[in-house]
Amino acid sequence: MNLQDKKIAIIGLGYVGLPLAVEFAKKYLVIGFDISHTRVNELNAGHDSTLEVSDDNLQSVLNKGTQKGLYLSCTNDDLKKCNVFIVTVPTPVDKNNRPILTPLIKASETIGRYLKKDDVVIYESTVYPGVTEDECVPVLERVSGLIFNKDFYAGYSPERINPGDKKHTVTKIKKVTAGSTSEIGVLVDNLYSSIITAGTHLAPTIKVAEAAKVIENAQRDINIAFVNELAKIFNKLDIDTHAVLEAAATKWNFLPFKPGLVGGHCIGVDPYYLAQKAQEVGYHPEIILAGRRLNDSMGEYVATEVLKLMVQNEIPVKSAKVLLLGITFKENCPDIRNTKAIDVYRTLKSFHMDVEVHDPWASSEEVYHEYGIEIIRSIENKRYDAIIHAVSHKEFSELDLKALKNNRAIVYDVKGSLNSKEVNKRL
């Protein structure tokens, strides 16, 4: 298949799919497909509410012509004209932290209805090793009636999107690629090489590429869990954790991780995918799950530390007015998926505190729909007994904390990025 003959379908237009679709649309004809009519209508109007793609960049590729450009759709039949399908749907976990493959299976079923001879299906969603060939490909075969690696082929190229990061955008991050045969591996690699300026790395098999992705975030999760544990230890020793890390970072090979709340759709989720596969083959992953348990406990730990500070400052806990600065899972990003700031909120509410959430980046509608919380847009002329800096949005560095504090009020800095003279304690 010649590169110029490719008509690409991107299945799923979220934080991963949309930036990829926009870049491919600069060189190819791309059908951006999503089951959400609201999302497609928003994008067709030229705006991306995730803020991953600027309005100018999006509008520059919309409906440009027959040879290249982005066409957005909710209509399944629009997929019939494509010969390369790239799946970028989410892969979450359930309440028991078990992988949910339903979005992948549903996407595979949809593609299977339009799959033709010599078509290629590439998955970008984070999975444990084996999902592409053992779970998704059989669905494609069953629905299409075609034979894998004879009539159609598969590839895997794990997403590496970092939401809110305007420096490391999709084309500037080296891309791992893989194919179900050596020839298809080269084809997939060439396809991505045509838009990825940072270069590509062709893995020998799909399973290797799947494993490489899932350990990226597991590694970060474990490293953050280590410094979170250090923060708990140094707190008991009355030592400033951030000062310790700053001193240790003077060694050339020290890894500069910081303590904090670990949420989002990657670091807080992906290790469970690797753990699931490990347990299926009879191995219990000690370190991976220990890191997850520690990081998942940090929201409650932060809330408990705030309670201790309030008691030490003789601030009545019941009905105390508390300001939680930030509800998104990371700074300068509207993404609220799997945010651990919600754990701080819920723990404080369980002590009958009056907790208000202020976040200039989060969507009020999304926060209310997902968590039942009405965030406040203005904190002017308000006073609080406790202020928790949970997310380092750039706007928060400009706040006059003194103007927001009641008598004896405390400030707890989860991120350790505020002026140390203005806070009572840092994580």
XYZ file of C-alpha atoms in Angstrom:
427
model
C 0.000 0.000 0.000
C 1.467 3.324 -1.062
C 1.512 6.106 1.560
C -0.257 8.476 -0.804
C -3.162 6.023 -1.140
C -3.954 6.007 2.559
C -7.294 7.206 3.838
C -7.106 7.199 7.612
C -9.857 6.805 10.197
C -9.124 7.940 13.768
C -11.560 6.241 16.158
C -11.946 8.381 19.293
C -11.380 12.137 19.322
C -10.228 12.816 22.869
C -6.868 13.939 24.252
C -5.050 11.344 22.131
C -7.109 11.025 18.952
C -7.712 14.655 18.052
C -4.071 15.882 18.031
C -3.132 12.807 15.985
C -6.004 13.364 13.540
C -5.029 17.003 13.018
C -1.405 16.112 12.233
C -2.303 13.294 9.850
C -4.873 15.575 8.148
C -2.065 17.885 7.061
C -0.873 15.128 4.698
C -3.718 12.644 4.314
C -7.487 12.403 4.066
C -8.640 11.688 7.624
C -12.042 10.744 8.996
C -12.199 11.661 12.670
C -14.854 9.421 14.219
C -16.410 9.691 17.672
C -19.654 8.345 19.131
C -20.296 11.662 20.930
C -22.410 14.007 18.804
C -21.598 16.831 21.234
C -17.866 16.316 20.752
C -18.107 16.138 16.949
C -20.328 19.229 16.755
C -17.913 21.171 18.970
C -14.938 20.219 16.806
C -16.782 20.937 13.563
C -17.397 24.416 14.975
C -13.616 24.772 15.222
C -13.041 24.488 18.979
C -11.432 21.823 21.167
C -12.583 21.985 24.795
C -9.655 19.810 25.940
C -7.337 22.640 24.770
C -4.915 20.107 23.271
C -5.361 21.601 19.795
C -5.614 25.342 19.203
C -8.634 26.657 17.319
C -6.394 27.950 14.506
C -4.656 24.595 14.106
C -7.947 22.699 14.095
C -9.653 25.050 11.668
C -6.677 24.933 9.299
C -7.312 21.246 8.459
C -11.110 20.999 8.593
C -12.760 19.795 5.363
C -9.947 20.940 3.079
C -10.458 18.719 0.052
C -10.444 15.222 -1.433
C -6.696 14.559 -1.055
C -6.136 15.689 2.522
C -7.927 17.320 5.427
C -10.019 16.350 8.457
C -13.649 15.299 8.239
C -15.406 14.761 11.564
C -18.277 12.334 11.882
C -20.523 10.229 14.100
C -21.811 8.252 11.113
C -20.425 4.714 10.883
C -20.803 4.517 7.097
C -18.227 7.283 6.693
C -15.606 4.692 7.698
C -16.128 2.586 4.569
C -13.854 4.808 2.470
C -10.850 4.286 4.807
C -8.083 1.689 4.546
C -6.127 2.506 7.724
C -7.958 2.559 11.064
C -6.279 3.998 14.181
C -7.977 3.294 17.511
C -7.477 5.900 20.261
C -10.320 5.093 22.658
C -9.781 5.166 26.453
C -8.795 2.086 28.451
C -9.972 2.737 32.039
C -10.282 0.458 35.070
C -13.394 -0.401 37.082
C -14.007 0.293 40.772
C -11.930 -2.780 41.628
C -9.067 -1.565 39.402
C -9.650 -4.261 36.782
C -9.023 -3.271 33.146
C -12.091 -2.338 31.107
C -11.600 -3.362 27.478
C -15.180 -2.571 26.426
C -14.307 0.620 24.466
C -11.623 -1.299 22.545
C -13.970 -4.181 21.775
C -16.756 -1.839 20.653
C -14.347 0.096 18.422
C -13.086 -3.175 16.940
C -16.650 -4.284 16.207
C -17.360 -1.005 14.433
C -14.206 -1.275 12.337
C -14.896 -4.925 11.550
C -18.085 -3.985 9.705
C -16.058 -1.918 7.211
C -12.817 -3.868 7.072
C -11.627 -4.745 3.547
C -8.828 -6.802 2.079
C -5.346 -5.349 2.810
C -6.669 -2.831 5.393
C -4.565 -2.125 8.485
C -5.901 -1.541 12.019
C -3.529 0.228 14.409
C -4.205 0.482 18.141
C -2.830 3.334 20.271
C -4.786 2.700 23.473
C -2.697 1.589 26.456
C -3.142 -2.135 27.132
C -1.323 -5.061 28.690
C 0.794 -7.234 26.356
C -1.373 -9.432 24.159
C -4.570 -7.390 23.993
C -4.189 -6.324 20.352
C -3.672 -9.830 18.949
C -5.528 -11.911 21.562
C -8.548 -9.709 22.277
C -9.054 -7.190 19.448
C -7.996 -9.137 16.365
C -10.468 -12.013 17.002
C -13.263 -9.416 17.119
C -12.104 -7.970 13.794
C -12.029 -11.469 12.269
C -15.434 -12.441 13.637
C -17.242 -9.293 12.476
C -15.496 -8.905 9.114
C -15.207 -12.563 8.131
C -11.628 -11.834 7.022
C -8.469 -13.714 8.015
C -5.784 -11.987 10.096
C -2.390 -11.534 8.388
C -3.850 -12.781 5.132
C -6.748 -10.439 4.387
C -6.041 -7.669 6.898
C -3.250 -6.634 9.268
C -2.729 -4.986 12.645
C -0.294 -2.565 14.200
C 0.366 -0.969 17.549
C 1.806 2.471 18.286
C 1.276 3.491 21.910
C 0.122 7.035 22.603
C 2.479 9.300 24.508
C 0.306 12.381 24.874
C 0.965 14.474 27.980
C -2.237 16.531 28.532
C -1.610 20.245 28.895
C 2.015 19.991 27.710
C 2.534 22.472 24.863
C 6.220 21.616 24.497
C 6.051 17.833 24.089
C 3.244 17.673 21.522
C 2.402 14.619 19.411
C 4.919 15.253 16.612
C 7.722 16.104 19.047
C 7.590 12.848 21.022
C 9.416 9.822 19.627
C 6.895 7.176 18.602
C 7.146 3.429 19.142
C 5.639 1.426 16.272
C 4.986 -2.253 15.526
C 3.174 -4.430 13.002
C 1.690 -7.917 12.869
C 4.236 -8.874 10.198
C 7.673 -7.446 9.449
C 6.357 -5.808 6.278
C 3.405 -4.236 8.077
C 5.753 -3.061 10.832
C 7.715 -1.091 8.228
C 4.488 0.265 6.731
C 3.203 1.424 10.137
C 6.583 2.923 10.966
C 6.708 4.793 7.651
C 3.196 6.109 8.185
C 4.049 7.622 11.563
C 7.469 8.779 10.363
C 5.700 10.959 7.818
C 4.326 13.192 10.617
C 6.495 12.560 13.709
C 9.462 14.942 13.545
C 11.025 13.433 16.694
C 11.453 10.091 14.931
C 10.145 6.575 15.463
C 11.326 3.288 16.959
C 10.160 0.110 15.225
C 9.677 -2.611 17.846
C 10.106 -6.266 16.765
C 6.575 -7.317 17.763
C 3.253 -5.837 18.823
C 3.599 -7.395 22.288
C 6.962 -5.654 22.792
C 5.397 -2.294 21.882
C 2.437 -2.928 24.222
C 4.793 -3.835 27.071
C 7.022 -0.816 26.448
C 4.057 1.522 26.825
C 2.610 -0.005 29.958
C 5.953 0.053 31.820
C 6.557 3.743 31.033
C 3.844 4.860 33.409
C 4.368 2.011 35.870
C 7.947 3.215 36.277
C 6.841 6.801 36.946
C 4.173 5.566 39.353
C 6.716 3.624 41.403
C 9.167 6.528 41.491
C 6.467 8.938 42.677
C 5.318 6.381 45.267
C 8.879 6.307 46.595
C 9.026 10.067 47.137
C 5.497 10.050 48.565
C 6.686 7.514 51.125
C 9.709 9.700 51.817
C 7.339 12.636 52.418
C 5.475 10.606 55.044
C 8.720 9.616 56.748
C 10.230 13.103 56.710
C 6.952 14.553 57.970
C 7.294 12.418 61.095
C 10.907 13.578 61.431
C 9.879 17.219 60.955
C 12.095 17.554 57.871
C 11.142 19.521 54.751
C 10.850 16.889 52.002
C 11.283 19.406 49.188
C 14.472 20.724 50.763
C 15.782 17.148 50.978
C 14.964 16.468 47.321
C 16.579 19.734 46.256
C 19.776 18.800 48.063
C 19.772 15.238 46.689
C 19.226 16.520 43.141
C 22.714 18.021 43.142
C 23.988 14.495 42.313
C 24.130 14.025 38.538
C 22.117 10.782 38.392
C 19.451 11.544 40.993
C 15.945 11.309 39.493
C 13.999 14.527 40.264
C 10.565 13.151 41.178
C 8.323 15.058 43.583
C 5.595 13.936 45.973
C 1.981 14.574 45.087
C -1.432 13.267 44.076
C -1.168 10.726 41.260
C -4.268 10.674 39.077
C -5.138 11.005 35.429
C -5.737 8.466 32.701
C -2.157 7.113 32.508
C 0.020 6.905 35.612
C -2.895 6.185 37.932
C -4.366 3.500 35.646
C -1.785 1.808 33.416
C 0.067 -0.119 36.173
C -3.147 -2.036 36.859
C -3.099 -3.316 33.268
C 0.382 -4.771 33.718
C -0.565 -6.162 37.140
C -3.640 -7.856 35.660
C -1.595 -9.656 33.001
C 1.065 -10.647 35.510
C -1.559 -12.233 37.749
C -3.098 -14.069 34.791
C 0.214 -15.847 34.223
C 0.637 -16.661 37.907
C 2.873 -13.868 39.165
C 1.859 -11.446 41.910
C 3.533 -8.057 41.208
C 4.691 -6.841 44.606
C 6.339 -3.502 43.759
C 3.823 -2.351 41.152
C 0.798 -2.879 43.398
C 2.579 -1.501 46.479
C 3.280 1.702 44.550
C -0.342 1.899 43.469
C -1.632 1.410 47.014
C 0.638 4.120 48.374
C -0.216 6.645 45.677
C -3.934 5.928 45.930
C -3.760 6.683 49.658
C -2.262 10.165 49.295
C -5.538 12.100 49.015
C -6.723 10.803 52.359
C -3.252 11.405 53.818
C -3.285 15.062 52.729
C -6.744 15.574 54.241
C -5.585 13.990 57.518
C -2.554 16.274 57.664
C -4.817 19.286 57.131
C -7.031 18.125 60.001
C -4.004 17.820 62.289
C -2.881 21.339 61.409
C -6.322 22.723 62.131
C -6.438 21.061 65.531
C -2.947 22.338 66.338
C -4.095 25.864 65.455
C -7.284 25.462 67.516
C -9.534 25.772 64.482
C -12.894 24.003 64.990
C -13.190 21.233 62.417
C -16.943 20.849 62.080
C -18.393 23.419 59.652
C -14.940 24.886 59.012
C -14.709 26.741 55.701
C -12.097 25.116 53.481
C -10.870 26.179 50.041
C -9.561 23.457 47.727
C -7.473 25.041 44.996
C -7.735 22.771 41.966
C -9.796 19.721 40.991
C -8.139 18.674 37.703
C -5.645 15.808 37.788
C -2.716 18.065 36.843
C -1.769 21.717 36.445
C -2.800 23.975 33.556
C -5.055 21.326 32.048
C -8.876 20.890 32.122
C -8.722 17.083 32.443
C -10.574 15.825 35.541
C -10.362 12.092 34.753
C -9.309 10.039 37.776
C -8.265 13.133 39.710
C -7.062 12.412 43.237
C -7.961 15.890 44.433
C -11.448 14.450 44.812
C -10.135 12.131 47.554
C -9.008 15.167 49.551
C -12.432 16.767 49.065
C -14.410 13.684 50.089
C -12.300 13.004 53.180
C -12.728 16.578 54.421
C -16.463 16.459 53.713
C -16.712 13.295 55.805
C -15.704 15.480 58.789
C -18.627 17.812 58.013
C -16.475 20.632 56.715
C -17.781 23.261 54.342
C -15.451 22.671 51.378
C -15.435 24.911 48.304
C -13.553 24.060 45.120
C -11.994 26.734 42.933
C -10.506 25.769 39.571
C -10.174 28.188 36.618
C -9.357 25.345 34.203
C -12.032 22.759 34.938
C -15.426 22.681 33.239
C -18.193 23.387 35.774
C -20.543 21.075 33.891
C -18.065 18.193 33.761
C -17.127 18.493 37.440
C -20.784 18.504 38.485
C -21.644 15.602 36.183
C -18.685 13.498 37.311
C -18.451 14.358 41.010
C -21.616 16.275 41.948
C -19.569 19.331 42.958
C -20.398 22.909 42.036
C -17.074 24.672 41.636
C -16.880 28.369 42.410
C -15.458 30.769 39.838
C -14.725 33.689 42.154
C -13.122 33.660 45.595
C -12.940 37.426 45.905
C -14.001 38.775 49.325
C -14.147 35.261 50.793
C -12.394 33.991 53.915
C -11.399 30.458 54.827
C -10.175 28.501 57.825
C -7.999 26.250 55.676
C -6.622 26.550 52.145
C -5.295 23.488 50.299
C -3.158 24.057 47.228
C -3.880 20.770 45.420
C -3.089 21.648 41.786
C -0.405 24.059 40.568
C -2.421 26.055 38.046
C -0.448 29.129 37.016
C -3.254 31.377 38.266
C -2.773 30.180 41.848
C 0.773 31.538 42.081
C -0.705 35.029 41.840
C -3.264 34.630 44.629
C -3.092 36.838 47.715
C -3.421 34.061 50.284
C -3.407 36.471 53.230
C -6.577 38.080 51.908
C -8.294 34.693 51.856
C -7.458 33.633 55.416
C -9.490 33.883 58.566
C -7.751 34.329 61.903
C -5.397 31.369 62.567
C -6.196 29.886 59.151
C -3.758 27.345 57.730
C -2.367 26.813 54.225
C -1.311 23.325 53.097
C 0.745 23.147 49.905
C 0.427 19.734 48.247
C 2.550 20.694 45.255
C 5.279 22.501 47.171
C 5.297 25.331 44.645
C 3.993 28.234 46.736
C 6.213 30.660 48.625
C 7.249 28.690 51.728
C 6.702 31.782 53.882
C 2.985 31.742 53.019
C 2.297 28.105 53.926
C 2.071 26.222 57.178
C 3.105 22.910 55.696
C 4.068 21.229 52.428
C 3.603 17.616 51.429
